[in-house]
Structures are given as structure tokens and as C-alpha cells.
Amino acid sequence: VIIGPLPAVQTALYLSRKDLSEAAAQAVSESAQETQAEPAQEAPALPAGDIEAYLVPLEGDEARPEGAGAILEKNYPQGSGEKYIPCGSGSIKNNTSVSNTDVAAEITNPFPFAVEWNSPDPQILIMHTHATEDYRLSAGLWYRPGDGSRTTDRDLNMCAVGRVMADTLNAAGLNTLHDETLNDYPSYTGSYANSRAVVQQYLARYPSIKVVLDVHRDAVQRDSTLVKPVTQINGKKAAQMMIIAGCDDGTMEMPNWGKNLRFAAGIQDAIESRWQGLTRPIFFCYRKYNQDLTTGSLLLELGSHGNTLEQVLTTAQLAGDAIGNYLAQECMAE
């Protein structure tokens, strides 16, 4: 079943889904790994709002099958070196031929658009080109074959992540829509063409939309070992996230890539300033990802297939909190 455009008020309907938290397994103590997560950082109190209704039961070690794969817990710091550009509290990995000097100059330009706070009109759209991406279901540092691949169950895939982020942004006074179309099902091929059509429908119906966030899951792996990018915020584990901003190589008809990059730099700085360690460096590369459709279009990779859904939902809430605060401040600055 394909779910199409959802009015902003319907975001709240997803919060009434049955509470699965009582069935959630207790997290198994995780042993030291090749690279340990950084110790908890001092941070603001975790944002208000409950993600418990979205949690799913995790399998304990008693369910570990013979031949289960291993999980490596790893923390990715902000980058340094010739490919990296400092960006407030974060950094940009420059994978293009645009000079670091030009990139650094671009992100100092004025904010590229203005959103309206507490507007009756939608300002933000969250959607998923690869909606069926999901996360592992084991509490310990192991996975069974098939974990962290794909599912059409919207309670387990990217749609659950988008629900939390959309609810957090709406709570911040930013009218946010969430689309749950499975653009990569039944065929992965053509998923970006499918999601492009979806976004264009929203923009035609709601021209007030300024921001389009395409929320994905990364896939970091070393041979057969799945890597889970993770940090700790106030003692709670959260999946690290990465923002991807595309650049035009002259063939993509994306002349406003610099404005998207400015937006990426702004929200990364906001997230890192508020929740230190939550983001990996921005990946600036020659990719389009439908980012020509608005000057506030970005691709967000929340966690990897080695993370659990709970860790990623925590990240969705924290990122939504920081983005909401950032955009609200930009509103008030206008």
C-alpha cells in the first residue's frame, strides 16, 4: 500500500500507535570494541516528547543464532586535513573540485530562505527515497542475516524515523508534513525518480514548503562486520548522522547547490553545538539527489544498518530539536 501526501495534522495520529515499550528487551551490556564511543558530553536536557510508542522488541543473546554476524561500535569525529573544512562546531568533507576557500566563503553567505514560525501553511517536508531501509533487531553486538536490510513495515523502516523527526519539528512550531510513500518498493531501481515526483506534487500543492529532508539510513560495513556509528548524549546512546549536500559538476542543472550547502552548514553547526558528537562531517559531493527542487533540500543519513531503531529514533528527536531551534531563531532574526 502506498501512502501519499499527509496533512500536517495527521502527523499526530501516528503518535497514538500502540505502546510497544513494555515488550522492549533490556539492552545487553556492550563489550569494548576496536574503537569505543566517546564518553558522554555535557549537553542540554533531552527534548520533551516520548519515543517509547515507536520502540520495538529487541532480541536478547539467547536468540543469537549460530554464525551470527558481528557489530563494531565506532564513533566518527569531525574531520581534519586537506579534504576537510571547519564549519562552526562541525566540518565539511569536500569531495569536489571546488576549492576549500570557495566552499568556506560560500557557507558565510546569508541564509538562503525564510521559514514561518507557527504558520498554518506547511514549511517543511520529510520524505524517504529509500523508505524500506531498516535497522537491526538484536540488543547485543550481533546480527542475524537479513537484519538491517529492508522491510515494508513502516513501524520498522525509515517511516518510523521520519515520524519522530516530523513530530519534534511540529512541536517546535514548524509546520511539517511527513510522506510515507515507499519509493523504493517494489523496485529499488527508479526510486529517485519516484521520490522526485512525490516532492513535486507536494511543492505544487503547498508552495509554502521551503525545506525538503530526504531521510535515509547509511550502510557502513567492514567485510561481514556491520559498523554502528554511535555517540552518547546525556548517557543515552544515539546513532551518529551525516548530512549530504550535492554539488553541480556542470551537467546536473543544479545552479543553487551553494544555497543547499549553506543550509547544511547551518543545521550541522546547530546540531553539533547543541548535541556534541551527534553528526559526522557533511559529505559534499557531485550528487543531485533531487536537491535542485528547493534551496533547502538535503539528504540525511541517520545511523547505519548496524544501529538499532531506538538509537536512530533518539537521533531523529535530537536532530529535530536542534533544527527546530535553529530555524525558529532564523525566523525571529528576519
mmCIF file of C-alpha atoms in Angstrom:
data_model
loop_
_atom_site.group_PDB
_atom_site.id
_atom_site.type_symbol
_atom_site.label_atom_id
_atom_site.label_comp_id
_atom_site.label_asym_id
_atom_site.label_seq_id
_atom_site.Cartn_x
_atom_site.Cartn_y
_atom_site.Cartn_z
ATOM 1 C CA VAL A 1 0.000 0.000 0.000
ATOM 2 C CA ILE A 2 1.363 3.396 -0.947
ATOM 3 C CA ILE A 3 0.693 6.253 1.424
ATOM 4 C CA GLY A 4 0.638 9.603 -0.301
ATOM 5 C CA PRO A 5 0.554 13.202 0.972
ATOM 6 C CA LEU A 6 -0.288 13.527 4.669
ATOM 7 C CA PRO A 7 -1.603 16.826 6.063
ATOM 8 C CA ALA A 8 0.408 18.224 8.961
ATOM 9 C CA VAL A 9 -2.321 17.481 11.479
ATOM 10 C CA GLN A 10 -2.088 13.780 10.644
ATOM 11 C CA THR A 11 1.445 13.595 11.989
ATOM 12 C CA ALA A 12 -0.045 13.433 15.450
ATOM 13 C CA LEU A 13 -2.125 10.390 14.525
ATOM 14 C CA TYR A 14 0.996 8.295 14.328
ATOM 15 C CA LEU A 15 1.781 9.113 17.948
ATOM 16 C CA SER A 16 -1.234 7.073 19.041
ATOM 17 C CA ARG A 17 0.207 3.809 17.782
ATOM 18 C CA LYS A 18 0.184 1.115 20.455
ATOM 19 C CA ASP A 19 2.929 1.345 23.012
ATOM 20 C CA LEU A 20 5.384 -1.466 22.419
ATOM 21 C CA SER A 21 7.845 -0.268 25.020
ATOM 22 C CA GLU A 22 6.812 -2.785 27.698
ATOM 23 C CA ALA A 23 7.921 -5.557 25.368
ATOM 24 C CA ALA A 24 11.245 -3.954 24.613
ATOM 25 C CA ALA A 25 14.184 -6.063 25.795
ATOM 26 C CA GLN A 26 16.690 -4.648 28.226
ATOM 27 C CA ALA A 27 19.815 -3.581 26.412
ATOM 28 C CA VAL A 28 22.673 -6.038 26.789
ATOM 29 C CA SER A 29 25.914 -4.606 28.144
ATOM 30 C CA GLU A 30 28.159 -3.946 25.196
ATOM 31 C CA SER A 31 31.777 -5.024 25.408
ATOM 32 C CA ALA A 32 34.757 -2.910 24.435
ATOM 33 C CA GLN A 33 35.313 -2.716 20.695
ATOM 34 C CA GLU A 34 38.119 -1.700 18.369
ATOM 35 C CA THR A 35 37.028 1.937 18.685
ATOM 36 C CA GLN A 36 34.974 2.983 21.687
ATOM 37 C CA ALA A 37 32.238 5.599 21.635
ATOM 38 C CA GLU A 38 33.306 8.881 23.149
ATOM 39 C CA PRO A 39 32.261 9.415 26.776
ATOM 40 C CA ALA A 40 29.053 11.292 27.429
ATOM 41 C CA GLN A 41 29.290 15.016 26.775
ATOM 42 C CA GLU A 42 27.668 17.731 28.816
ATOM 43 C CA ALA A 43 24.544 18.716 26.938
ATOM 44 C CA PRO A 44 21.157 20.355 27.425
ATOM 45 C CA ALA A 45 18.367 18.256 28.881
ATOM 46 C CA LEU A 46 16.958 15.806 26.365
ATOM 47 C CA PRO A 47 13.988 17.281 24.481
ATOM 48 C CA ALA A 48 10.473 16.730 25.695
ATOM 49 C CA GLY A 49 8.487 14.118 23.835
ATOM 50 C CA ASP A 50 8.140 10.375 24.051
ATOM 51 C CA ILE A 51 9.611 7.931 21.524
ATOM 52 C CA GLU A 52 8.557 4.907 23.575
ATOM 53 C CA ALA A 53 5.484 4.273 21.437
ATOM 54 C CA TYR A 54 7.744 3.688 18.447
ATOM 55 C CA LEU A 55 10.116 1.197 20.049
ATOM 56 C CA VAL A 56 10.120 -2.454 19.025
ATOM 57 C CA PRO A 57 11.271 -5.523 20.973
ATOM 58 C CA LEU A 58 14.932 -6.427 20.504
ATOM 59 C CA GLU A 59 16.253 -9.975 20.594
ATOM 60 C CA GLY A 60 18.440 -10.908 23.563
ATOM 61 C CA ASP A 61 21.571 -13.039 23.432
ATOM 62 C CA GLU A 62 19.511 -16.181 23.999
ATOM 63 C CA ALA A 63 18.180 -15.724 20.458
ATOM 64 C CA ARG A 64 21.634 -15.368 18.883
ATOM 65 C CA PRO A 65 21.878 -17.902 16.034
ATOM 66 C CA GLU A 66 24.962 -19.888 15.202
ATOM 67 C CA GLY A 67 27.076 -17.947 12.729
ATOM 68 C CA ALA A 68 25.596 -14.563 13.683
ATOM 69 C CA GLY A 69 27.461 -11.567 12.301
ATOM 70 C CA ALA A 70 29.395 -9.108 14.455
ATOM 71 C CA ILE A 71 28.700 -5.426 15.146
ATOM 72 C CA LEU A 72 31.504 -2.889 15.588
ATOM 73 C CA GLU A 73 30.663 0.202 17.621
ATOM 74 C CA LYS A 74 32.514 3.256 16.325
ATOM 75 C CA ASN A 75 32.465 6.995 16.864
ATOM 76 C CA TYR A 76 33.307 9.242 13.907
ATOM 77 C CA PRO A 77 34.822 12.589 14.952
ATOM 78 C CA GLN A 78 34.713 15.793 12.934
ATOM 79 C CA GLY A 79 37.301 15.728 10.143
ATOM 80 C CA SER A 80 40.656 17.414 9.789
ATOM 81 C CA GLY A 81 43.146 17.544 6.952
ATOM 82 C CA GLU A 82 43.202 18.802 3.391
ATOM 83 C CA LYS A 83 39.766 17.438 2.428
ATOM 84 C CA TYR A 84 38.010 18.944 5.441
ATOM 85 C CA ILE A 85 36.724 22.454 6.004
ATOM 86 C CA PRO A 86 35.870 23.717 9.507
ATOM 87 C CA CYS A 87 32.217 24.669 9.749
ATOM 88 C CA GLY A 88 31.269 26.168 13.103
ATOM 89 C CA SER A 89 31.113 23.237 15.506
ATOM 90 C CA GLY A 90 31.229 20.770 12.609
ATOM 91 C CA SER A 91 33.129 20.181 9.392
ATOM 92 C CA ILE A 92 32.631 19.553 5.685
ATOM 93 C CA LYS A 93 34.328 16.770 3.739
ATOM 94 C CA ASN A 94 34.922 18.304 0.322
ATOM 95 C CA ASN A 95 34.770 15.561 -2.297
ATOM 96 C CA THR A 96 34.537 18.006 -5.226
ATOM 97 C CA SER A 97 36.944 20.129 -7.236
ATOM 98 C CA VAL A 98 35.505 23.312 -5.711
ATOM 99 C CA SER A 99 38.332 24.826 -3.686
ATOM 100 C CA ASN A 100 38.165 24.732 0.084
ATOM 101 C CA THR A 101 38.490 28.520 0.024
ATOM 102 C CA ASP A 102 35.399 28.851 -2.160
ATOM 103 C CA VAL A 103 33.421 26.401 -0.047
ATOM 104 C CA ALA A 104 34.385 28.269 3.133
ATOM 105 C CA ALA A 105 33.308 31.546 1.524
ATOM 106 C CA GLU A 106 30.006 30.067 0.302
ATOM 107 C CA ILE A 107 28.834 28.977 3.742
ATOM 108 C CA THR A 108 29.304 32.507 5.115
ATOM 109 C CA ASN A 109 26.689 33.894 2.717
ATOM 110 C CA PRO A 110 23.222 34.833 4.039
ATOM 111 C CA PHE A 111 20.655 32.181 4.930
ATOM 112 C CA PRO A 112 19.031 31.216 1.603
ATOM 113 C CA PHE A 113 15.339 31.248 2.592
ATOM 114 C CA ALA A 114 12.962 32.136 5.387
ATOM 115 C CA VAL A 115 10.510 29.801 7.101
ATOM 116 C CA GLU A 116 7.459 30.986 9.016
ATOM 117 C CA TRP A 117 7.132 30.021 12.658
ATOM 118 C CA ASN A 118 3.689 28.838 13.842
ATOM 119 C CA SER A 119 2.356 29.129 10.303
ATOM 120 C CA PRO A 120 -0.844 27.371 9.210
ATOM 121 C CA ASP A 121 0.970 26.603 5.960
ATOM 122 C CA PRO A 122 3.482 23.740 5.669
ATOM 123 C CA GLN A 123 7.130 24.835 5.834
ATOM 124 C CA ILE A 124 8.973 21.504 5.880
ATOM 125 C CA LEU A 125 8.537 18.182 4.088
ATOM 126 C CA ILE A 126 10.152 14.979 5.359
ATOM 127 C CA MET A 127 10.172 12.072 2.930
ATOM 128 C CA HIS A 128 12.161 8.941 2.122
ATOM 129 C CA THR A 129 13.564 7.952 -1.265
ATOM 130 C CA HIS A 130 14.650 4.646 0.281
ATOM 131 C CA ALA A 131 11.800 4.240 2.731
ATOM 132 C CA THR A 132 12.214 0.477 3.201
ATOM 133 C CA GLU A 133 15.705 0.765 4.733
ATOM 134 C CA ASP A 134 15.655 -0.580 8.284
ATOM 135 C CA TYR A 135 17.850 -1.376 11.296
ATOM 136 C CA ARG A 136 18.996 -4.433 13.229
ATOM 137 C CA LEU A 137 16.749 -6.101 15.777
ATOM 138 C CA SER A 138 19.286 -7.540 18.252
ATOM 139 C CA ALA A 139 20.083 -5.924 21.594
ATOM 140 C CA GLY A 140 23.672 -7.225 21.689
ATOM 141 C CA LEU A 141 26.563 -6.630 19.308
ATOM 142 C CA TRP A 142 25.472 -9.244 16.780
ATOM 143 C CA TYR A 143 23.043 -9.531 13.901
ATOM 144 C CA ARG A 144 21.232 -12.299 12.125
ATOM 145 C CA PRO A 145 21.190 -12.483 8.326
ATOM 146 C CA GLY A 146 18.608 -10.035 6.984
ATOM 147 C CA ASP A 147 18.862 -7.594 9.886
ATOM 148 C CA GLY A 148 19.409 -4.027 8.770
ATOM 149 C CA SER A 149 18.325 -4.580 5.195
ATOM 150 C CA ARG A 150 14.830 -3.629 4.027
ATOM 151 C CA THR A 151 11.239 -4.018 5.132
ATOM 152 C CA THR A 152 7.875 -2.641 4.053
ATOM 153 C CA ASP A 153 6.776 -2.457 7.714
ATOM 154 C CA ARG A 154 6.501 1.263 8.380
ATOM 155 C CA ASP A 155 6.919 0.679 12.116
ATOM 156 C CA LEU A 156 10.423 -0.677 11.463
ATOM 157 C CA ASN A 157 11.709 1.259 8.456
ATOM 158 C CA MET A 158 12.567 4.908 7.722
ATOM 159 C CA CYS A 159 8.945 5.951 8.106
ATOM 160 C CA ALA A 160 9.181 5.440 11.872
ATOM 161 C CA VAL A 161 12.269 7.675 11.933
ATOM 162 C CA GLY A 162 10.534 10.365 9.893
ATOM 163 C CA ARG A 163 7.520 10.309 12.211
ATOM 164 C CA VAL A 164 9.656 11.177 15.229
ATOM 165 C CA MET A 165 11.502 13.958 13.413
ATOM 166 C CA ALA A 166 8.283 15.418 12.000
ATOM 167 C CA ASP A 167 6.579 15.354 15.387
ATOM 168 C CA THR A 168 9.567 17.083 17.000
ATOM 169 C CA LEU A 169 9.586 19.832 14.373
ATOM 170 C CA ASN A 170 5.833 20.327 14.631
ATOM 171 C CA ALA A 171 6.188 20.629 18.405
ATOM 172 C CA ALA A 172 8.758 23.371 17.801
ATOM 173 C CA GLY A 173 6.166 25.397 15.882
ATOM 174 C CA LEU A 174 7.354 24.480 12.391
ATOM 175 C CA ASN A 175 4.510 23.110 10.288
ATOM 176 C CA THR A 176 5.949 19.856 8.958
ATOM 177 C CA LEU A 177 4.496 17.251 6.612
ATOM 178 C CA HIS A 178 5.689 13.652 6.502
ATOM 179 C CA ASP A 179 5.265 11.484 3.415
ATOM 180 C CA GLU A 180 5.420 7.698 3.839
ATOM 181 C CA THR A 181 5.422 6.605 0.203
ATOM 182 C CA LEU A 182 7.640 3.534 -0.295
ATOM 183 C CA ASN A 183 9.511 4.990 -3.255
ATOM 184 C CA ASP A 184 11.916 2.027 -3.413
ATOM 185 C CA TYR A 185 9.243 -0.675 -3.417
ATOM 186 C CA PRO A 186 8.630 -2.959 -5.203
ATOM 187 C CA SER A 187 11.668 -1.883 -7.235
ATOM 188 C CA TYR A 188 14.774 -0.145 -5.890
ATOM 189 C CA THR A 189 15.570 0.990 -9.431
ATOM 190 C CA GLY A 190 13.921 4.316 -10.175
ATOM 191 C CA SER A 191 13.434 5.251 -6.520
ATOM 192 C CA TYR A 192 14.833 8.777 -7.013
ATOM 193 C CA ALA A 193 12.538 9.346 -9.993
ATOM 194 C CA ASN A 194 9.633 8.171 -7.832
ATOM 195 C CA SER A 195 10.546 10.418 -4.909
ATOM 196 C CA ARG A 196 11.097 13.366 -7.234
ATOM 197 C CA ALA A 197 7.523 13.053 -8.463
ATOM 198 C CA VAL A 198 6.276 12.889 -4.862
ATOM 199 C CA VAL A 199 8.181 16.019 -3.834
ATOM 200 C CA GLN A 200 6.987 17.899 -6.917
ATOM 201 C CA GLN A 201 3.391 17.054 -6.011
ATOM 202 C CA TYR A 202 3.884 18.474 -2.533
ATOM 203 C CA LEU A 203 5.553 21.638 -3.808
ATOM 204 C CA ALA A 204 2.713 22.201 -6.274
ATOM 205 C CA ARG A 205 0.084 21.681 -3.585
ATOM 206 C CA TYR A 206 1.970 23.512 -0.822
ATOM 207 C CA PRO A 207 4.186 26.224 -2.354
ATOM 208 C CA SER A 208 4.929 27.403 1.197
ATOM 209 C CA ILE A 209 7.353 24.479 1.683
ATOM 210 C CA LYS A 210 10.954 25.709 1.976
ATOM 211 C CA VAL A 211 12.733 22.642 3.361
ATOM 212 C CA VAL A 212 12.756 19.076 1.997
ATOM 213 C CA LEU A 213 14.602 16.493 4.096
ATOM 214 C CA ASP A 214 15.142 13.105 2.474
ATOM 215 C CA VAL A 215 15.811 10.866 5.483
ATOM 216 C CA HIS A 216 17.822 7.689 4.863
ATOM 217 C CA ARG A 217 19.934 5.090 6.634
ATOM 218 C CA ASP A 218 23.627 4.609 5.851
ATOM 219 C CA ALA A 219 25.315 1.211 5.362
ATOM 220 C CA VAL A 220 28.804 1.133 6.908
ATOM 221 C CA GLN A 221 30.453 -2.270 6.812
ATOM 222 C CA ARG A 222 33.892 -3.894 7.141
ATOM 223 C CA ASP A 223 33.774 -7.238 5.350
ATOM 224 C CA SER A 224 30.969 -9.081 7.147
ATOM 225 C CA THR A 225 31.061 -6.842 10.228
ATOM 226 C CA LEU A 226 28.410 -4.130 10.423
ATOM 227 C CA VAL A 227 29.585 -0.800 11.823
ATOM 228 C CA LYS A 228 27.267 1.240 14.007
ATOM 229 C CA PRO A 229 28.199 4.940 14.223
ATOM 230 C CA VAL A 230 27.285 5.942 17.758
ATOM 231 C CA THR A 231 27.749 8.626 20.378
ATOM 232 C CA GLN A 232 26.373 9.278 23.852
ATOM 233 C CA ILE A 233 24.187 12.238 24.765
ATOM 234 C CA ASN A 234 23.469 12.632 28.476
ATOM 235 C CA GLY A 235 24.394 8.974 28.931
ATOM 236 C CA LYS A 236 21.977 7.790 26.237
ATOM 237 C CA LYS A 237 23.265 6.118 23.094
ATOM 238 C CA ALA A 238 22.337 7.814 19.826
ATOM 239 C CA ALA A 239 23.243 6.947 16.251
ATOM 240 C CA GLN A 240 25.501 9.448 14.534
ATOM 241 C CA MET A 241 24.073 11.137 11.459
ATOM 242 C CA MET A 242 25.565 12.533 8.265
ATOM 243 C CA ILE A 243 24.258 15.343 6.052
ATOM 244 C CA ILE A 244 24.868 15.026 2.312
ATOM 245 C CA ALA A 245 24.879 18.171 0.171
ATOM 246 C CA GLY A 246 25.194 17.797 -3.585
ATOM 247 C CA CYS A 247 27.263 19.903 -5.972
ATOM 248 C CA ASP A 248 26.715 20.531 -9.676
ATOM 249 C CA ASP A 249 29.547 19.287 -11.893
ATOM 250 C CA GLY A 250 28.139 21.263 -14.811
ATOM 251 C CA THR A 251 25.758 18.554 -16.007
ATOM 252 C CA MET A 252 23.126 18.442 -13.256
ATOM 253 C CA GLU A 253 21.129 21.670 -13.760
ATOM 254 C CA MET A 254 21.565 22.493 -10.080
ATOM 255 C CA PRO A 255 22.797 26.114 -10.038
ATOM 256 C CA ASN A 256 21.651 26.732 -6.456
ATOM 257 C CA TRP A 257 23.764 23.988 -4.853
ATOM 258 C CA GLY A 258 25.569 26.631 -2.782
ATOM 259 C CA LYS A 259 22.329 27.587 -1.019
ATOM 260 C CA ASN A 260 21.690 23.973 -0.033
ATOM 261 C CA LEU A 261 25.261 23.789 1.251
ATOM 262 C CA ARG A 262 24.704 26.923 3.369
ATOM 263 C CA PHE A 263 21.638 25.289 4.874
ATOM 264 C CA ALA A 264 23.595 22.084 5.526
ATOM 265 C CA ALA A 265 26.357 24.035 7.263
ATOM 266 C CA GLY A 266 23.829 25.926 9.378
ATOM 267 C CA ILE A 267 21.926 22.906 10.652
ATOM 268 C CA GLN A 268 25.077 20.870 11.258
ATOM 269 C CA ASP A 269 26.510 23.668 13.390
ATOM 270 C CA ALA A 270 23.202 23.882 15.249
ATOM 271 C CA ILE A 271 23.094 20.135 15.908
ATOM 272 C CA GLU A 272 26.752 19.882 16.951
ATOM 273 C CA SER A 273 26.548 22.968 19.139
ATOM 274 C CA ARG A 274 23.544 21.567 20.978
ATOM 275 C CA TRP A 275 24.311 17.815 20.873
ATOM 276 C CA GLN A 276 28.072 17.435 20.569
ATOM 277 C CA GLY A 277 29.182 14.336 18.681
ATOM 278 C CA LEU A 278 25.822 13.616 17.025
ATOM 279 C CA THR A 279 26.967 14.445 13.487
ATOM 280 C CA ARG A 280 29.658 13.124 11.206
ATOM 281 C CA PRO A 281 31.247 15.571 8.731
ATOM 282 C CA ILE A 282 28.946 16.890 5.981
ATOM 283 C CA PHE A 283 29.605 14.983 2.767
ATOM 284 C CA PHE A 284 29.846 17.500 -0.095
ATOM 285 C CA CYS A 285 29.923 15.614 -3.386
ATOM 286 C CA TYR A 286 28.862 15.520 -7.025
ATOM 287 C CA ARG A 287 25.399 14.097 -6.484
ATOM 288 C CA LYS A 288 21.978 15.521 -7.273
ATOM 289 C CA TYR A 289 19.556 13.622 -5.016
ATOM 290 C CA ASN A 290 16.703 15.891 -6.240
ATOM 291 C CA GLN A 291 18.303 18.812 -4.409
ATOM 292 C CA ASP A 292 17.527 21.099 -7.338
ATOM 293 C CA LEU A 293 13.875 21.246 -6.259
ATOM 294 C CA THR A 294 14.350 23.730 -3.382
ATOM 295 C CA THR A 295 17.198 25.696 -1.803
ATOM 296 C CA GLY A 296 16.534 23.818 1.445
ATOM 297 C CA SER A 297 16.834 20.266 0.118
ATOM 298 C CA LEU A 298 19.214 17.882 1.891
ATOM 299 C CA LEU A 299 19.770 14.165 2.333
ATOM 300 C CA LEU A 300 20.163 12.986 5.934
ATOM 301 C CA GLU A 301 21.729 9.608 6.769
ATOM 302 C CA LEU A 302 20.626 8.629 10.295
ATOM 303 C CA GLY A 303 22.747 5.798 11.622
ATOM 304 C CA SER A 304 23.688 2.692 9.699
ATOM 305 C CA HIS A 305 22.421 -0.866 9.384
ATOM 306 C CA GLY A 306 24.445 -1.734 12.488
ATOM 307 C CA ASN A 307 22.405 0.599 14.708
ATOM 308 C CA THR A 308 19.176 -0.272 16.493
ATOM 309 C CA LEU A 309 15.946 1.562 15.785
ATOM 310 C CA GLU A 310 15.933 3.042 19.300
ATOM 311 C CA GLN A 311 19.348 4.669 18.760
ATOM 312 C CA VAL A 312 18.133 6.177 15.489
ATOM 313 C CA LEU A 313 14.815 7.392 16.899
ATOM 314 C CA THR A 314 16.806 9.145 19.627
ATOM 315 C CA THR A 315 18.863 10.842 16.913
ATOM 316 C CA ALA A 316 15.745 11.827 14.973
ATOM 317 C CA GLN A 317 14.380 13.515 18.080
ATOM 318 C CA LEU A 318 17.648 15.287 18.932
ATOM 319 C CA ALA A 319 18.243 16.428 15.346
ATOM 320 C CA GLY A 320 14.647 17.618 15.022
ATOM 321 C CA ASP A 321 15.038 19.548 18.265
ATOM 322 C CA ALA A 322 18.221 21.301 17.087
ATOM 323 C CA ILE A 323 16.912 22.007 13.575
ATOM 324 C CA GLY A 324 13.681 23.369 15.041
ATOM 325 C CA ASN A 325 15.585 25.681 17.375
ATOM 326 C CA TYR A 326 17.837 26.841 14.540
ATOM 327 C CA LEU A 327 15.026 27.604 12.110
ATOM 328 C CA ALA A 328 12.973 29.321 14.813
ATOM 329 C CA GLN A 329 15.925 31.598 15.552
ATOM 330 C CA GLU A 330 16.252 32.355 11.856
ATOM 331 C CA CYS A 331 12.545 33.223 11.815
ATOM 332 C CA MET A 332 12.973 35.666 14.673
ATOM 333 C CA ALA A 333 16.030 37.205 13.023
ATOM 334 C CA GLU A 334 14.013 38.194 9.972
#
